[in-house]
XYZ file of C-alpha atoms in Angstrom:
449
model
C 50.157 -13.016 113.671
C 50.400 -16.750 114.406
C 54.185 -16.932 114.377
C 56.789 -16.542 117.122
C 60.500 -15.743 117.377
C 62.264 -16.978 120.541
C 65.735 -16.165 121.845
C 66.807 -18.146 124.916
C 69.684 -16.876 127.064
C 70.757 -19.782 129.243
C 71.190 -18.923 132.914
C 70.533 -15.192 132.543
C 68.955 -13.762 135.716
C 66.068 -11.308 135.708
C 67.836 -9.183 138.334
C 70.984 -8.912 136.202
C 69.025 -7.703 133.173
C 67.122 -5.175 135.305
C 70.428 -3.751 136.516
C 72.039 -3.671 133.067
C 68.978 -1.865 131.716
C 69.130 0.660 134.580
C 72.831 1.242 133.871
C 72.080 1.794 130.142
C 74.307 -1.118 129.161
C 71.482 -2.772 127.186
C 69.591 0.025 125.375
C 67.940 -2.290 122.850
C 66.587 -4.536 125.587
C 65.399 -1.410 127.398
C 63.483 -0.382 124.275
C 61.991 -3.862 123.991
C 60.943 -3.961 127.647
C 59.025 -0.740 127.035
C 56.768 -2.535 124.542
C 56.592 -5.986 126.160
C 55.762 -7.903 129.326
C 58.922 -8.602 131.323
C 58.815 -10.782 134.440
C 60.852 -12.799 136.862
C 60.255 -16.529 136.445
C 61.050 -19.683 138.415
C 63.086 -22.583 137.112
C 62.196 -26.168 138.010
C 63.660 -28.493 140.629
C 66.495 -29.146 140.131
C 67.399 -25.915 138.283
C 69.801 -27.373 135.721
C 69.602 -26.846 131.979
C 68.681 -30.357 130.855
C 65.765 -30.529 133.302
C 64.575 -26.956 132.787
C 64.595 -27.069 128.982
C 62.912 -30.479 129.028
C 60.184 -28.800 131.094
C 60.040 -25.904 128.626
C 59.672 -28.181 125.601
C 57.135 -30.553 127.155
C 55.159 -28.067 129.225
C 55.509 -30.412 132.180
C 57.383 -30.996 135.406
C 60.178 -33.606 135.744
C 57.820 -36.151 137.285
C 55.987 -36.236 133.954
C 58.774 -35.882 131.393
C 61.191 -38.114 133.331
C 64.407 -36.051 133.300
C 65.806 -35.323 136.773
C 69.411 -34.308 136.075
C 72.404 -34.467 133.744
C 73.222 -37.980 134.920
C 70.941 -40.897 135.789
C 71.527 -44.408 137.028
C 69.990 -47.735 136.111
C 68.993 -49.096 139.535
C 69.187 -52.682 138.281
C 72.812 -52.449 137.121
C 73.924 -49.247 138.918
C 75.414 -48.061 135.618
C 75.466 -44.314 135.021
C 74.129 -42.809 131.808
C 73.354 -39.381 130.383
C 69.624 -39.045 129.619
C 69.044 -37.706 126.108
C 65.963 -36.569 124.201
C 64.884 -40.150 123.510
C 64.270 -40.523 127.274
C 61.545 -37.864 127.326
C 58.169 -39.337 128.275
C 56.104 -36.393 127.002
C 55.835 -35.020 123.469
C 57.749 -31.816 122.888
C 56.618 -28.428 121.719
C 58.382 -28.856 118.384
C 56.742 -32.242 117.782
C 53.269 -30.984 118.653
C 53.670 -27.913 116.463
C 54.989 -30.008 113.578
C 51.989 -32.313 113.839
C 49.763 -29.217 113.762
C 51.295 -28.236 110.422
C 53.509 -25.438 111.762
C 56.926 -24.803 110.214
C 59.505 -25.296 112.957
C 63.103 -24.163 113.412
C 64.793 -24.999 116.723
C 68.519 -24.565 117.329
C 70.835 -25.406 120.221
C 68.202 -26.123 122.879
C 69.477 -28.623 125.482
C 67.752 -32.030 125.437
C 67.254 -32.035 121.651
C 69.931 -34.673 120.966
C 69.433 -37.008 119.231
C 67.228 -34.834 116.998
C 63.636 -35.867 116.358
C 61.881 -35.356 113.020
C 60.139 -31.986 112.768
C 58.283 -30.100 110.077
C 61.374 -28.016 109.415
C 64.836 -28.021 110.993
C 66.159 -29.179 114.365
C 69.781 -28.495 115.358
C 70.886 -30.169 118.573
C 72.223 -28.368 121.609
C 74.225 -29.192 124.713
C 74.855 -32.959 125.147
C 75.164 -33.407 121.391
C 78.829 -34.058 120.587
C 78.988 -34.211 116.783
C 77.053 -31.786 114.602
C 76.946 -34.157 111.618
C 74.828 -36.504 113.763
C 72.905 -33.773 115.524
C 70.486 -32.319 113.000
C 67.214 -33.051 111.287
C 67.324 -33.345 108.373
C 70.767 -34.964 108.496
C 72.243 -32.965 105.620
C 71.989 -29.762 107.686
C 74.790 -31.118 109.873
C 77.187 -31.308 106.937
C 76.357 -27.703 106.023
C 76.936 -26.509 109.597
C 80.254 -28.304 109.883
C 81.439 -26.584 106.716
C 80.386 -23.223 108.209
C 82.454 -23.854 111.356
C 79.394 -24.072 113.591
C 80.111 -25.164 117.198
C 77.513 -26.919 119.369
C 78.977 -25.768 122.679
C 81.995 -23.830 123.897
C 85.080 -25.742 124.995
C 85.160 -25.015 128.727
C 88.518 -26.781 129.095
C 90.068 -23.608 127.676
C 89.064 -21.728 130.831
C 91.357 -23.908 132.927
C 94.467 -22.690 131.144
C 93.713 -19.188 129.823
C 90.612 -17.106 130.571
C 91.434 -14.649 127.779
C 91.476 -17.420 125.196
C 88.264 -18.861 126.619
C 86.517 -15.470 126.557
C 87.399 -14.869 122.900
C 86.292 -18.428 122.121
C 82.901 -17.717 123.741
C 82.442 -14.690 121.511
C 83.396 -16.726 118.442
C 80.873 -19.459 119.326
C 78.164 -16.841 119.914
C 78.836 -15.041 116.632
C 78.762 -18.278 114.624
C 75.473 -19.198 116.258
C 73.896 -15.836 115.459
C 75.169 -15.996 111.853
C 73.610 -19.446 111.534
C 70.353 -18.179 113.010
C 69.987 -15.476 110.352
C 71.073 -17.866 107.595
C 68.066 -20.070 108.292
C 65.685 -17.234 109.187
C 66.025 -15.849 105.683
C 65.103 -19.154 104.032
C 61.346 -19.161 104.706
C 58.509 -17.865 106.868
C 58.842 -20.010 109.982
C 55.912 -20.315 112.379
C 58.109 -21.265 115.340
C 61.697 -20.024 115.257
C 63.878 -20.571 118.319
C 67.575 -20.077 119.025
C 69.165 -20.948 122.343
C 72.376 -19.252 123.521
C 74.415 -21.426 125.904
C 77.336 -19.007 125.967
C 75.726 -16.847 128.685
C 75.705 -19.822 131.065
C 79.337 -20.589 130.257
C 80.303 -16.958 130.858
C 78.593 -17.005 134.240
C 80.225 -20.188 135.499
C 83.709 -18.736 135.020
C 83.255 -14.957 135.332
C 80.314 -14.293 137.658
C 82.390 -13.669 140.773
C 84.599 -11.222 138.879
C 81.506 -9.270 137.861
C 80.093 -9.251 141.409
C 83.405 -8.147 142.889
C 83.972 -5.543 140.165
C 87.268 -7.033 138.988
C 89.270 -4.316 137.149
C 89.491 -6.369 133.923
C 86.997 -9.212 133.941
C 83.988 -7.310 135.223
C 84.108 -5.019 132.204
C 84.572 -7.962 129.844
C 81.534 -9.601 131.426
C 79.499 -6.475 130.683
C 80.917 -6.247 127.157
C 79.547 -9.714 126.475
C 76.061 -8.566 127.432
C 76.476 -5.419 125.359
C 77.168 -7.739 122.417
C 74.016 -9.712 123.261
C 72.133 -6.416 123.314
C 73.356 -5.493 119.834
C 71.990 -8.798 118.568
C 68.679 -8.084 120.314
C 68.629 -4.788 118.423
C 69.102 -6.637 115.125
C 66.221 -8.960 116.019
C 63.936 -6.009 116.741
C 64.772 -4.506 113.342
C 64.527 -7.687 111.287
C 61.398 -9.435 112.492
C 57.879 -8.092 111.763
C 56.609 -5.538 114.304
C 53.469 -7.532 115.058
C 55.216 -10.898 115.381
C 55.321 -12.288 118.940
C 58.863 -12.104 120.292
C 59.911 -14.064 123.381
C 63.156 -13.906 125.334
C 63.684 -16.193 128.321
C 66.156 -18.036 130.513
C 65.997 -21.314 132.406
C 67.473 -20.393 135.803
C 69.262 -17.617 137.629
C 72.888 -17.268 138.751
C 74.892 -16.213 141.779
C 78.426 -16.334 143.176
C 79.546 -19.875 143.957
C 80.589 -20.006 147.608
C 81.461 -23.692 147.779
C 80.843 -26.977 146.035
C 79.344 -29.506 148.457
C 79.980 -33.221 147.935
C 76.950 -35.037 149.319
C 78.408 -38.509 148.818
C 81.311 -37.481 151.049
C 78.778 -36.426 153.691
C 76.836 -39.692 153.330
C 80.108 -41.592 153.677
C 81.204 -39.616 156.739
C 77.817 -40.252 158.365
C 77.964 -43.997 157.676
C 75.196 -44.158 155.056
C 77.535 -44.865 152.135
C 80.353 -47.407 152.043
C 82.650 -48.549 149.258
C 84.305 -51.792 148.243
C 87.617 -50.060 147.483
C 89.396 -46.766 148.085
C 88.696 -43.966 145.599
C 85.562 -45.458 144.010
C 84.795 -44.543 140.417
C 81.317 -45.972 139.779
C 78.242 -46.959 141.767
C 79.269 -50.575 141.274
C 81.993 -49.810 143.835
C 79.273 -49.178 146.441
C 79.209 -51.696 149.300
C 75.925 -53.663 149.566
C 75.541 -52.457 153.175
C 75.171 -48.853 151.980
C 71.946 -47.073 152.862
C 71.994 -44.144 150.411
C 73.914 -42.377 147.634
C 73.617 -39.103 145.747
C 73.545 -37.922 142.138
C 74.026 -34.348 140.944
C 72.435 -32.005 141.808
C 71.285 -32.757 145.342
C 69.373 -35.958 144.547
C 69.555 -38.699 147.165
C 68.523 -42.282 146.476
C 67.934 -44.854 149.197
C 69.627 -48.208 148.500
C 66.232 -49.878 148.391
C 65.611 -53.620 148.245
C 63.619 -54.568 145.167
C 64.765 -51.474 143.261
C 68.541 -51.065 143.568
C 71.045 -53.764 142.748
C 72.151 -55.152 146.140
C 69.587 -52.983 147.938
C 69.862 -53.052 151.731
C 66.919 -50.976 152.985
C 63.472 -52.568 153.138
C 60.304 -50.754 152.140
C 58.014 -49.489 154.842
C 59.227 -48.204 158.187
C 62.963 -48.673 157.542
C 62.752 -46.713 154.275
C 60.849 -43.836 155.868
C 63.136 -43.730 158.907
C 66.284 -43.501 156.786
C 64.788 -40.734 154.654
C 63.720 -38.661 157.640
C 67.009 -39.211 159.448
C 69.081 -38.063 156.461
C 66.749 -35.134 155.865
C 66.921 -33.866 159.444
C 70.712 -34.157 159.614
C 71.336 -32.464 156.267
C 69.097 -29.528 157.150
C 71.534 -28.830 160.007
C 74.654 -29.010 157.817
C 76.870 -25.935 158.283
C 79.780 -24.798 156.121
C 82.553 -24.198 158.690
C 84.311 -21.258 157.047
C 81.219 -19.043 156.853
C 79.249 -20.793 159.621
C 76.284 -20.725 157.224
C 73.684 -23.419 156.769
C 73.943 -25.138 153.395
C 70.546 -26.726 152.736
C 67.450 -24.529 152.480
C 64.931 -27.345 152.097
C 64.704 -31.060 151.360
C 61.683 -32.506 149.576
C 60.462 -36.068 149.532
C 60.631 -37.183 145.913
C 56.929 -37.983 145.712
C 55.999 -34.493 146.928
C 57.659 -33.054 143.819
C 57.297 -35.731 141.192
C 54.455 -38.202 141.875
C 51.172 -37.974 139.979
C 47.846 -39.786 139.635
C 47.975 -43.425 140.835
C 51.355 -42.887 142.490
C 49.871 -40.061 144.529
C 46.915 -42.236 145.575
C 49.272 -45.002 146.689
C 51.331 -42.564 148.723
C 48.245 -41.134 150.418
C 47.321 -44.709 151.352
C 50.809 -45.066 152.926
C 51.878 -47.677 150.387
C 55.666 -47.264 150.461
C 56.017 -49.818 147.662
C 55.551 -46.921 145.231
C 59.270 -46.175 145.614
C 60.201 -49.480 143.981
C 58.275 -48.617 140.835
C 59.454 -45.035 140.400
C 62.776 -43.715 139.202
C 62.620 -40.280 140.774
C 64.894 -39.417 143.736
C 63.848 -40.312 147.270
C 65.057 -36.938 148.571
C 65.728 -33.699 146.688
C 67.934 -31.103 148.401
C 67.600 -27.391 147.661
C 70.694 -25.446 148.749
C 70.888 -21.875 149.878
C 72.104 -19.657 147.046
C 75.819 -20.054 146.469
C 76.156 -23.753 147.265
C 76.381 -26.348 144.493
C 75.434 -29.888 145.558
C 77.717 -32.242 143.636
C 77.396 -35.969 142.985
C 81.069 -37.016 142.845
C 81.440 -40.400 144.515
C 84.619 -39.466 146.343
C 86.368 -36.237 147.278
C 88.950 -35.603 149.963
C 86.874 -32.764 151.400
C 83.188 -32.120 151.971
C 83.480 -28.473 150.821
C 85.721 -27.200 148.035
C 86.286 -24.090 145.945
C 87.129 -24.867 142.303
C 87.706 -23.021 139.032
C 83.970 -22.354 138.772
C 82.864 -19.148 140.487
C 79.198 -18.951 139.505
C 76.328 -21.345 140.169
C 72.611 -21.706 139.395
C 69.667 -20.344 141.378
C 66.075 -21.535 141.340
C 64.034 -18.365 141.405
C 65.618 -15.693 139.201
C 65.016 -16.740 135.601
C 63.262 -14.262 133.308
C 60.719 -14.166 130.523
C 59.861 -11.342 128.120
C 57.016 -11.397 125.612
C 56.097 -8.793 123.013
C 52.719 -9.117 121.257
C 51.441 -11.718 123.681
C 50.138 -12.179 127.197
C 51.995 -13.597 130.191
C 50.069 -15.244 133.049
C 49.545 -13.176 136.218
C 51.723 -13.847 139.245
C 54.783 -16.063 139.495
C 55.116 -19.119 137.297
C 57.794 -21.553 136.155
C 59.489 -22.222 132.845
C 57.229 -25.281 132.436
C 54.326 -22.923 131.735
C 56.114 -21.260 128.812
C 54.867 -23.933 126.403
C 51.253 -22.957 127.042
C 52.096 -19.319 126.329
C 53.675 -20.310 123.008
C 50.713 -22.474 121.980
C 48.449 -19.515 122.680
C 50.603 -17.178 120.575
C 50.427 -19.649 117.690
C 46.697 -20.250 118.110
C 47.325 -23.943 118.773
C 45.315 -25.832 121.394
C 47.384 -25.511 124.575
C 45.763 -28.562 126.098
C 47.947 -30.910 124.052
C 49.307 -33.793 126.177
C 51.870 -32.522 128.650
C 51.021 -28.818 128.391
C 50.875 -27.264 131.842
C 48.482 -24.356 132.282
């Protein structure tokens, strides 16, 4: 059957689901796993939702699709901006399928705002802020607003009352599932996908309580997944037995030990200076600065010819600064636990450069950095540390209201009535699996095999 139903659970770890199945908290998922392929999957670098779902939709790594984080900067002006779907450099799954004549429904996936035309319906996800401007066709937004549909949970509620926030999460989830079935019943979709962001929101505020077996919040955490499981049971009953069914997540989760403010470290080490106390934007950066950081863990050299007021020349000076920062950061220790913070640091081109850029790098042509917008260094923390991009904080390490954070290597994928590749693979390869299920050429531009 050349159709597929996809349910995405943002930030849900493979290891968590394995445990909940073993504890009989998710009997419907247990039944599904018995008839499907179920595997651990890697995210992408960095493992944040906008980057990971861009990789899912395009079948490509960030170096191809051009999204490296929630926030980007224009090196010419040093202005910050939030990259949206119109910044993607590779065609998406939903566009390719639409052009192949497939009927497409896609709801709430990050990096789908503003919505692009599809052969069907597209409802924006995270980063969309007004549903009446976040759908294709446009009139769907008016319908959803009347139904009380919510794009994303209001996380500000968690700061004042966790009980109110928890009930709000359930309300957002239930409205999303109701909307899913409303559109499912309208026609025979070839590609039907719903993304649940509420799992990620639950984890950011409740993960530690679950890990520490809090007398109240641990059980509420599990109740949320029991609710998810009931909806999985409804999916199993309502979709055709022979229809491919995929469940997946975009990254894993773990207890947040500390937030780490890399710009504070760069400032303390003399690489980053400001024109005034308590800077608010990159325009407050002193021209003598050598480097700055954007979330999560991306470091940019203040390079002449690329950055406004760049101070570091290409060639030897550029390479020396990169290696110096890299070596120092790899030795960074969090004082309270005496644990190292950074697991690895990649040169940007080792992760993101392709084709002619790669040839130039092999030939030791450091001018490539001027013409690329990817980070010069990419830091991968040990699990439990979240590398923030705030320009100024009073401390290098802090504990905040968040108590869960992302991991790179504990996403999951499940597929019934289809074949998963052998061995470990990343979310970027999911597109090729979907094309295969739909009998569409999986060599379309951007598809990663």
